[in-house]
Amino acid sequence: MAVAATTEAGARPARAGRRLSAPSWVGTVPFLAYVAVFLLWPTGIVVVDSLKNPAGGWAFANITKLGDPLVRGYFIGSFKLCLLSSVFGAVLGAILAYAIASGDPDGPMRRLYLAVSGVLAQFGGVTLAFAFLVLIGPVGLLFHASWFYSFPWGITVIYTYFQIPLMVLVFLPAIDGVKVQWREASENLGASAWQYWRYVGGPLLMPAFLGGALLLFANALSAFATIAAWENQIAYIVPQQISTALSSEVGLSNVNVADLLALGMIILVAVVMTGYALLQRRAARWLR
Amino acid sequence: MAAVTSVGETPAPAAASRPSGMHTRRRRRLKVFRYVVFTVFGLFFLLPLLAMARFSLEGAKLGTWSGTAWKQIASYQGEGVPPLLSSIEITLELAVITCVVTLALLVPTMIWVRLRVQWLSRTMEFLSLLPLTIPAIVLVVGLGPIYNRIQHYSLSALMLFWVYVILALPYAYRALAAGLGAIDVKTLSEAARSLGASWFTVMVRVISPNMRQGILNALLLTWSLVLGEFTIAFLLLYNNLSVELYSISRNTPNAGVIFSTSTAALLFAFVLLLILSYAGRTRRGRG
């Protein structure tokens, strides 16, 4: 009796679906509709609007305005900040991840650092800028850093604060995936510690490391709150300029500046994230 | 195998779980390395937070202690901005709504896709992770027109939750996917269905309780994301906690109240984390 029921409901779920007289993908419609309205539609608006002139006609020449020296300046600023903060974040995060991974897998240090990383990776935002302001800013309790308001160094230090935990979260699985046997095999063949890292461990972890660094880059690229609270007068990076463009109508003639800058960001992030996905796939080949 | 490991100079990660076989000198060096790293990073992570907490207790004269800034949280009213308390209230409400909607949208859909429409799983993953590649600030540019339309009905800042769900999607999705991957969904649902359970019962009473940890993680990530969100609220001219703190800091630089509120928000997040991890662990122990 029970066996018959299992076959009926379990092994042939298609029949249950037909009884409802609706294909089973209908169940995903709410999700798909939500994403379409609040994610795909806005993105589409940005892309379409950035390629139109104020009269409403198509103007693909707009895209060349991304090369405008003024616009380029913001992208260069963004690039500097993202590169510096992702390089520091990736290297330091990898070191911390290694220290965590080399300990007891159920130890308190691992638990603590993983939990803290989870919170701090999200802890960008205005609060972070305030915290550094009272630590090393003009009113700093630790010391007064003369470079606190200099771009990109002052803000890079602040960004590193949330980049390191993110790297730990992304990179730790890769380090955990390195098998003891690989180490043992290379030692049996007479490899020194340096040779192991140079020829086995390093190359194995490299895709995961570079992938993590790219993710950090994209993360820094889209961050806005921290830098807005750090400096609200001068625009150094693209998100700041988008914000300025949205709140004032002054800008490049004939072009919706915010849309164009946003399009530039979409392109940049898409390139970076594609690289990340490719590297992750490469990394997954060995790990796990 | 253990004998081979003992020859090892640098222990590979997994070897650390059985340290007895490891070379003593090597082990000591690794131990020193670990403690140095943990101390240095610990200080880097802790000092800004401590500075903020200390500054929030600063008295009128430098170097003195006072609780004024903390008392101000309840009553602070900056120039040209709504009272601090109202923005805290809005933010908490937003966090709750966003958590509920995110879970209600994701959990059933993910289970359903896993059970019945496997061919959509790639699409679903792609869509869920897509917000990671579309910066919030880009989303705002595109949302402007949509929200302008919604605002015709003059709705409150609570309407922000529509976008916040999108922002939370990648984080919630990953947490839930990890929880879902750890259980045998198919067997559970077949067992429940063969005993006569409806799909609703399968999802709510059979599968969801088994992925409790994943759901808790998703909740925590969504919650902390909404509490700290600034970009979208700021640019759509809504007043949530971050925007309020930002406005106060612009009007009154170094106002004590922004540091006490920030510290309180952070403490709140940590306490929540503790409670959630504790709740998750006891549950798992019992099950």
XYZ file of C-alpha atoms in Angstrom:
575
model
C 0.000 0.000 0.000
C 2.653 2.426 1.101
C 4.946 1.271 -1.682
C 2.273 1.878 -4.244
C 1.714 5.366 -2.918
C 5.413 6.164 -3.164
C 5.496 5.186 -6.780
C 2.404 7.195 -7.442
C 3.423 10.478 -5.880
C 7.183 10.268 -5.799
C 8.589 8.567 -8.818
C 6.201 10.192 -11.242
C 5.831 13.755 -10.078
C 4.815 14.773 -13.579
C 1.414 13.231 -13.128
C 0.754 15.307 -10.020
C 1.636 18.393 -12.026
C -0.796 17.491 -14.771
C -3.538 17.036 -12.268
C -3.139 20.694 -11.322
C -3.479 21.352 -15.045
C -0.571 23.789 -14.990
C 3.028 23.113 -15.978
C 5.302 22.942 -12.957
C 7.416 25.939 -13.990
C 4.438 28.142 -13.117
C 5.593 27.828 -9.507
C 8.624 29.952 -10.305
C 6.660 32.771 -11.885
C 6.475 34.989 -8.760
C 10.234 34.880 -8.383
C 10.901 35.465 -12.063
C 8.390 38.308 -12.212
C 9.897 39.986 -9.153
C 13.404 39.801 -10.544
C 12.215 41.032 -13.914
C 10.497 44.097 -12.466
C 13.064 45.156 -9.882
C 16.321 44.014 -11.424
C 16.087 43.466 -15.159
C 13.763 46.348 -15.940
C 15.860 49.020 -14.137
C 19.026 47.701 -15.750
C 17.312 47.791 -19.112
C 16.235 51.381 -18.491
C 19.839 52.362 -17.795
C 21.148 50.709 -20.941
C 18.417 52.080 -23.182
C 18.436 55.608 -21.744
C 22.190 55.918 -21.976
C 21.973 55.209 -25.693
C 19.269 57.766 -26.397
C 19.336 61.482 -27.000
C 16.991 63.811 -25.119
C 14.578 63.790 -28.052
C 14.099 60.070 -27.600
C 15.941 58.849 -30.683
C 18.782 56.362 -30.653
C 22.235 57.814 -30.245
C 24.826 55.093 -30.097
C 27.509 57.735 -30.398
C 26.850 58.448 -26.725
C 29.083 55.564 -25.869
C 32.090 57.438 -27.189
C 31.460 60.036 -24.476
C 32.826 57.464 -22.037
C 36.204 58.431 -23.474
C 35.674 62.099 -22.570
C 38.613 63.226 -20.393
C 36.321 64.325 -17.572
C 34.429 61.030 -17.542
C 37.628 59.062 -17.953
C 39.003 60.788 -14.874
C 36.324 59.270 -12.650
C 36.902 55.833 -14.110
C 40.636 56.168 -13.510
C 39.910 57.199 -9.923
C 37.644 54.202 -9.471
C 40.262 51.953 -11.031
C 43.019 53.186 -8.707
C 40.952 52.720 -5.587
C 39.627 49.309 -6.612
C 43.023 48.028 -7.677
C 44.784 49.128 -4.499
C 42.086 47.960 -2.129
C 41.621 44.627 -3.905
C 45.358 43.887 -4.033
C 45.823 44.685 -0.333
C 42.585 42.950 0.575
C 43.414 39.837 -1.430
C 46.983 39.430 -0.144
C 46.156 40.133 3.501
C 42.931 38.145 3.311
C 44.804 35.156 1.855
C 47.339 35.297 4.702
C 44.560 35.403 7.271
C 42.695 32.606 5.494
C 45.838 30.458 5.572
C 46.273 31.093 9.282
C 42.662 30.123 9.877
C 42.831 27.014 7.687
C 46.010 25.725 9.294
C 44.299 25.466 12.661
C 41.769 23.095 14.136
C 38.783 22.888 11.739
C 36.408 23.029 14.708
C 38.543 25.345 16.805
C 37.282 28.549 18.432
C 39.637 30.742 16.351
C 38.151 29.478 13.106
C 34.610 29.893 14.363
C 35.337 33.375 15.681
C 37.106 34.627 12.573
C 34.524 33.167 10.224
C 31.636 34.736 12.134
C 33.453 38.072 12.372
C 34.336 37.965 8.678
C 30.690 37.385 7.848
C 29.680 40.508 9.726
C 32.585 42.740 8.731
C 32.442 41.898 5.019
C 29.012 43.575 5.112
C 30.169 46.360 7.387
C 30.891 48.923 4.711
C 28.826 52.011 4.775
C 28.796 55.264 6.649
C 29.506 53.650 10.011
C 32.859 52.351 8.810
C 33.933 55.809 7.677
C 32.949 57.203 11.094
C 34.930 54.486 12.869
C 38.113 55.285 10.946
C 37.490 59.002 11.355
C 37.711 58.683 15.128
C 40.596 56.215 14.938
C 43.057 57.941 12.603
C 41.164 60.964 11.242
C 41.557 64.592 12.290
C 39.919 63.764 15.629
C 41.637 60.387 15.800
C 42.132 58.699 19.125
C 45.061 56.548 17.944
C 46.891 59.119 15.848
C 46.089 61.845 13.343
C 47.027 60.589 9.926
C 47.890 63.460 7.621
C 46.965 61.224 4.678
C 43.508 60.412 6.008
C 41.742 62.600 3.453
C 44.144 61.920 0.605
C 42.931 59.957 -2.369
C 43.447 57.050 -2.872
C 45.515 56.109 0.188
C 43.241 57.226 3.006
C 40.145 55.629 1.540
C 42.098 52.510 0.519
C 42.868 51.792 4.170
C 39.176 52.085 4.996
C 38.144 49.861 2.077
C 40.678 47.210 3.087
C 38.707 46.818 6.284
C 35.807 45.149 4.487
C 37.879 43.655 1.667
C 39.971 41.401 3.931
C 36.973 39.607 5.504
C 35.406 39.118 2.082
C 38.618 37.549 0.797
C 38.679 35.241 3.816
C 35.159 34.069 3.025
C 35.917 33.525 -0.654
C 39.404 32.064 -0.365
C 39.061 29.807 2.668
C 37.202 27.018 0.819
C 40.027 26.919 -1.724
C 42.702 26.543 0.968
C 40.603 23.932 2.734
C 40.423 22.051 -0.553
C 44.194 21.587 -0.778
C 44.760 17.928 0.002
C 47.389 16.639 2.423
C 48.221 13.929 -0.070
C 49.564 16.458 -2.597
C 51.935 17.738 0.010
C 52.963 14.243 1.004
C 53.476 13.207 -2.594
C 55.744 16.132 -3.345
C 57.732 15.522 -0.176
C 58.148 11.874 -1.034
C 59.614 13.008 -4.313
C 62.039 15.206 -2.386
C 60.497 18.652 -2.809
C 61.374 21.373 -0.313
C 58.700 23.570 1.219
C 59.562 26.334 -1.253
C 59.417 23.960 -4.197
C 56.063 22.666 -3.018
C 54.554 26.132 -2.944
C 56.261 27.228 -6.147
C 55.284 24.241 -8.280
C 52.263 22.630 -6.599
C 50.427 24.677 -3.976
C 50.886 28.085 -5.600
C 49.684 27.145 -9.084
C 46.770 25.226 -7.568
C 45.605 28.148 -5.486
C 46.398 30.849 -8.025
C 43.071 30.758 -9.929
C 41.134 30.910 -6.664
C 43.326 33.768 -5.469
C 42.980 35.788 -8.657
C 39.263 35.065 -8.720
C 38.951 36.342 -5.167
C 40.921 39.456 -6.070
C 38.567 40.125 -8.990
C 35.532 39.723 -6.758
C 37.086 42.224 -4.357
C 37.659 44.568 -7.275
C 33.997 44.419 -8.248
C 33.025 44.835 -4.620
C 35.077 48.021 -4.299
C 33.777 49.284 -7.605
C 30.164 49.251 -6.478
C 30.797 50.579 -2.970
C 29.482 54.093 -2.468
C 28.341 54.672 1.120
C 31.784 54.556 2.716
C 33.369 57.049 0.358
C 30.316 59.309 0.527
C 30.655 59.596 4.292
C 34.439 59.953 4.022
C 34.397 62.843 1.565
C 31.270 64.544 0.330
C 32.678 67.579 -1.455
C 34.983 66.226 -4.136
C 34.019 63.397 -6.483
C 36.891 61.021 -7.104
C 35.167 57.898 -8.332
C 32.303 56.997 -10.648
C 29.590 56.281 -8.025
C 30.209 59.705 -6.450
C 29.830 61.361 -9.821
C 26.651 59.407 -10.536
C 25.289 60.657 -7.241
C 26.223 64.231 -8.137
C 24.698 63.855 -11.580
C 21.476 62.481 -10.143
C 21.075 65.354 -7.728
C 22.003 68.089 -10.188
C 21.295 68.422 -13.851
C 24.630 69.995 -14.728
C 26.758 67.747 -16.865
C 27.758 66.746 -20.315
C 25.496 68.266 -22.895
C 22.856 66.122 -24.552
C 23.664 63.066 -22.553
C 22.083 61.727 -19.465
C 25.339 61.601 -17.528
C 24.136 59.324 -14.789
C 22.878 56.770 -17.300
C 26.093 56.876 -19.253
C 28.309 56.494 -16.181
C 26.074 53.680 -14.991
C 26.418 51.956 -18.359
C 30.193 52.270 -18.078
C 30.032 50.637 -14.659
C 27.852 47.795 -15.923
C 30.352 47.082 -18.690
C 33.307 47.230 -16.288
C 31.702 44.997 -13.668
C 30.529 42.555 -16.327
C 34.086 42.180 -17.609
C 35.473 41.719 -14.101
C 32.809 39.240 -13.043
C 33.209 37.200 -16.228
C 36.886 36.903 -15.401
C 35.932 35.876 -11.882
C 33.555 33.179 -13.127
C 36.169 31.782 -15.513
C 38.820 31.682 -12.795
C 36.406 30.052 -10.364
C 35.703 27.324 -12.904
C 39.431 26.850 -13.394
C 39.910 26.650 -9.630
C 37.082 24.165 -9.210
C 38.830 21.734 -11.523
C 41.346 20.804 -8.809
C 39.743 21.739 -5.561
C 37.083 19.370 -4.317
C 50.113 7.479 6.080
C 50.653 9.099 9.442
C 54.351 8.318 9.267
C 54.594 10.075 5.932
C 52.845 13.130 7.310
C 55.340 13.345 10.142
C 58.105 14.052 7.650
C 56.201 17.140 6.520
C 57.869 20.470 7.079
C 54.961 22.833 6.603
C 51.757 21.170 7.650
C 49.094 21.258 5.018
C 45.822 22.556 6.467
C 44.129 19.262 7.140
C 47.227 17.850 8.838
C 46.738 20.234 11.720
C 43.886 18.167 13.047
C 46.362 15.490 14.085
C 49.339 17.506 15.210
C 50.971 14.659 17.092
C 52.767 13.463 14.001
C 54.161 16.823 13.018
C 57.706 18.040 13.292
C 58.011 19.997 16.542
C 60.050 22.927 15.269
C 57.808 23.332 12.285
C 54.751 23.176 14.476
C 56.043 25.825 16.812
C 56.845 28.124 13.923
C 53.364 27.677 12.509
C 51.879 28.356 15.905
C 53.809 31.612 16.221
C 52.782 32.599 12.714
C 49.140 31.931 13.492
C 49.148 33.901 16.704
C 50.951 36.843 15.158
C 48.467 36.893 12.279
C 45.454 36.581 14.560
C 46.713 39.350 16.834
C 47.568 41.786 14.068
C 44.316 41.251 12.178
C 42.345 41.196 15.391
C 43.727 44.623 16.282
C 43.032 45.951 12.798
C 39.432 44.786 13.013
C 38.888 45.775 16.621
C 40.586 49.158 16.946
C 38.225 51.195 14.733
C 35.244 49.728 16.571
C 36.787 50.418 19.970
C 37.651 53.953 18.912
C 34.067 54.497 17.881
C 32.753 53.110 21.162
C 35.207 55.242 23.160
C 34.336 58.376 21.196
C 30.653 57.818 21.826
C 31.406 58.014 25.558
C 33.446 61.203 25.257
C 32.452 64.005 27.617
C 32.321 67.700 26.821
C 36.050 67.943 27.527
C 38.464 65.654 25.694
C 39.452 62.634 27.727
C 36.459 62.664 30.040
C 33.676 60.094 30.076
C 29.980 60.749 29.722
C 26.859 58.889 28.641
C 25.195 61.934 27.067
C 25.579 60.721 23.489
C 23.886 57.449 24.371
C 20.974 59.193 26.063
C 20.600 61.420 22.998
C 19.748 58.452 20.768
C 16.162 58.472 22.000
C 15.629 62.195 21.630
C 18.022 63.520 18.999
C 16.503 65.885 16.490
C 18.859 67.359 13.926
C 18.193 70.467 11.886
C 16.120 69.790 8.806
C 16.033 66.040 9.331
C 13.375 63.868 10.916
C 14.001 62.686 14.483
C 16.685 60.039 14.796
C 14.321 57.638 16.473
C 11.887 57.641 13.568
C 14.604 56.659 11.115
C 15.723 53.845 13.428
C 12.151 52.652 13.533
C 11.819 52.774 9.732
C 15.060 50.873 9.283
C 14.050 48.110 11.666
C 10.674 47.784 9.972
C 12.378 47.670 6.592
C 14.692 44.950 7.823
C 11.801 42.815 9.025
C 9.772 43.264 5.849
C 12.776 42.579 3.626
C 13.628 39.408 5.546
C 10.075 38.110 5.300
C 9.669 38.902 1.610
C 13.095 37.523 0.689
C 12.411 34.232 2.422
C 8.868 33.991 1.102
C 10.146 34.561 -2.406
C 13.243 32.394 -2.307
C 12.562 29.362 -0.110
C 9.488 27.954 -1.894
C 10.902 28.767 -5.326
C 14.251 27.139 -4.571
C 12.632 23.981 -3.187
C 10.236 23.857 -6.095
C 13.008 24.264 -8.644
C 15.026 21.602 -6.910
C 12.141 19.137 -6.932
C 10.159 19.776 -10.039
C 11.831 22.114 -12.504
C 15.513 21.182 -12.389
C 16.077 22.668 -15.821
C 15.429 26.134 -14.372
C 18.023 25.813 -11.615
C 20.852 27.349 -13.664
C 18.664 30.296 -14.635
C 17.584 30.784 -11.054
C 21.157 30.759 -9.788
C 22.203 33.214 -12.460
C 19.347 35.598 -11.692
C 19.899 35.359 -7.950
C 23.588 36.151 -8.201
C 23.092 38.842 -10.840
C 22.654 41.690 -8.321
C 26.286 41.151 -7.302
C 27.301 42.348 -10.734
C 24.889 45.252 -10.927
C 26.068 47.863 -8.442
C 23.382 49.368 -6.236
C 24.158 52.780 -7.632
C 23.420 51.559 -11.163
C 20.183 50.046 -9.946
C 19.212 53.425 -8.501
C 19.729 55.164 -11.828
C 17.348 52.724 -13.458
C 14.945 52.644 -10.551
C 14.498 56.395 -10.497
C 11.741 56.351 -13.133
C 10.024 53.338 -11.574
C 10.036 54.836 -8.103
C 8.839 58.162 -9.420
C 5.818 56.300 -10.641
C 5.288 54.544 -7.321
C 5.713 57.788 -5.427
C 2.614 59.175 -7.077
C 0.793 57.200 -4.419
C 2.927 59.027 -1.806
C 4.095 55.979 0.046
C 6.527 55.842 2.914
C 10.176 54.846 3.022
C 8.978 51.329 3.660
C 8.621 51.011 -0.110
C 12.382 50.611 -0.232
C 11.936 46.961 0.637
C 11.146 46.182 -3.031
C 14.750 46.929 -3.978
C 16.297 45.665 -0.761
C 14.988 42.208 -1.557
C 16.948 42.362 -4.801
C 20.087 43.490 -2.963
C 19.720 40.646 -0.464
C 19.034 38.056 -3.152
C 22.608 36.834 -3.812
C 23.495 36.494 -0.132
C 20.233 34.857 0.851
C 20.383 32.587 -2.174
C 23.846 31.304 -1.331
C 23.008 30.716 2.311
C 19.819 28.861 1.366
C 21.522 26.885 -1.402
C 24.099 25.674 1.113
C 21.312 24.637 3.485
C 19.343 22.955 0.733
C 22.391 21.154 -0.605
C 23.076 19.572 2.779
C 19.779 17.644 2.890
C 18.257 15.011 0.667
C 15.321 17.045 -0.585
C 14.038 14.424 -2.952
C 13.801 11.600 -0.417
C 12.245 13.864 2.184
C 9.595 15.133 -0.174
C 8.861 11.687 -1.596
C 8.440 10.308 1.897
C 6.154 13.161 2.873
C 4.141 13.001 -0.348
C 3.690 9.256 -0.067
C 2.246 9.805 3.384
C -0.269 12.160 1.876
C 1.309 15.549 2.552
C 0.418 18.464 0.298
C 3.195 20.445 -1.404
C 2.586 23.202 1.116
C 3.172 20.805 4.011
C 6.265 19.426 2.309
C 7.806 22.868 2.069
C 6.727 24.405 5.347
C 6.759 21.448 7.693
C 9.220 19.012 6.172
C 11.967 20.716 4.198
C 12.203 24.190 5.769
C 12.814 22.876 9.308
C 15.635 20.746 7.951
C 17.421 23.725 6.451
C 17.098 25.840 9.571
C 20.762 26.848 9.609
C 20.640 28.029 6.016
C 17.511 30.052 6.696
C 19.060 31.626 9.781
C 22.169 32.581 7.822
C 20.050 34.074 5.071
C 18.103 36.057 7.650
C 21.236 37.364 9.296
C 22.818 38.446 6.021
C 19.633 40.143 4.841
C 19.165 41.821 8.180
C 22.665 43.287 8.365
C 22.473 44.381 4.746
C 19.288 46.378 5.324
C 20.552 47.912 8.562
C 23.590 49.343 6.809
C 22.076 50.218 3.437
C 22.806 53.753 2.329
C 23.165 54.158 -1.427
C 19.619 53.485 -2.544
C 17.854 55.236 0.302
C 20.109 58.274 -0.061
C 19.637 58.654 -3.794
C 15.908 57.983 -3.775
C 15.649 60.605 -1.012
C 14.344 58.311 1.684
C 15.536 58.622 5.263
C 16.814 55.394 6.741
C 19.318 55.064 9.569
C 22.470 55.396 7.448
C 21.131 58.423 5.578
C 20.099 60.019 8.864
C 23.560 59.482 10.385
C 25.119 60.890 7.233
C 22.931 64.014 7.357
C 23.651 64.548 11.054
C 27.379 64.221 10.475
C 27.204 66.820 7.718
C 25.256 69.314 9.817
C 27.120 68.717 13.056
C 30.573 67.239 12.444
C 31.636 64.780 15.129
C 28.267 64.835 16.865
C 28.537 62.264 19.624
C 25.170 60.825 18.789
C 26.281 59.415 15.419
C 28.965 57.392 17.152
C 26.717 56.118 19.910
C 24.058 55.134 17.373
C 26.634 53.442 15.142
C 28.060 51.547 18.089
C 24.607 50.516 19.190
C 23.752 49.276 15.691
C 26.941 47.270 15.564
C 26.463 45.760 19.014
C 22.946 44.886 17.956
C 24.256 43.062 14.882
C 26.782 41.109 16.938
C 24.240 40.127 19.583
C 21.913 38.955 16.848
C 24.724 36.930 15.340
C 25.417 35.288 18.676
C 21.769 34.483 19.261
C 21.337 33.089 15.769
C 24.464 30.948 15.846
C 23.459 29.667 19.279
C 19.920 28.901 18.103
C 21.254 27.152 15.020
C 23.703 25.045 16.997
C 21.289 23.807 19.663
C 18.797 22.902 16.999
C 21.360 20.988 15.053
C 22.483 19.208 18.216
C 18.982 18.085 18.961
C 18.225 16.961 15.420
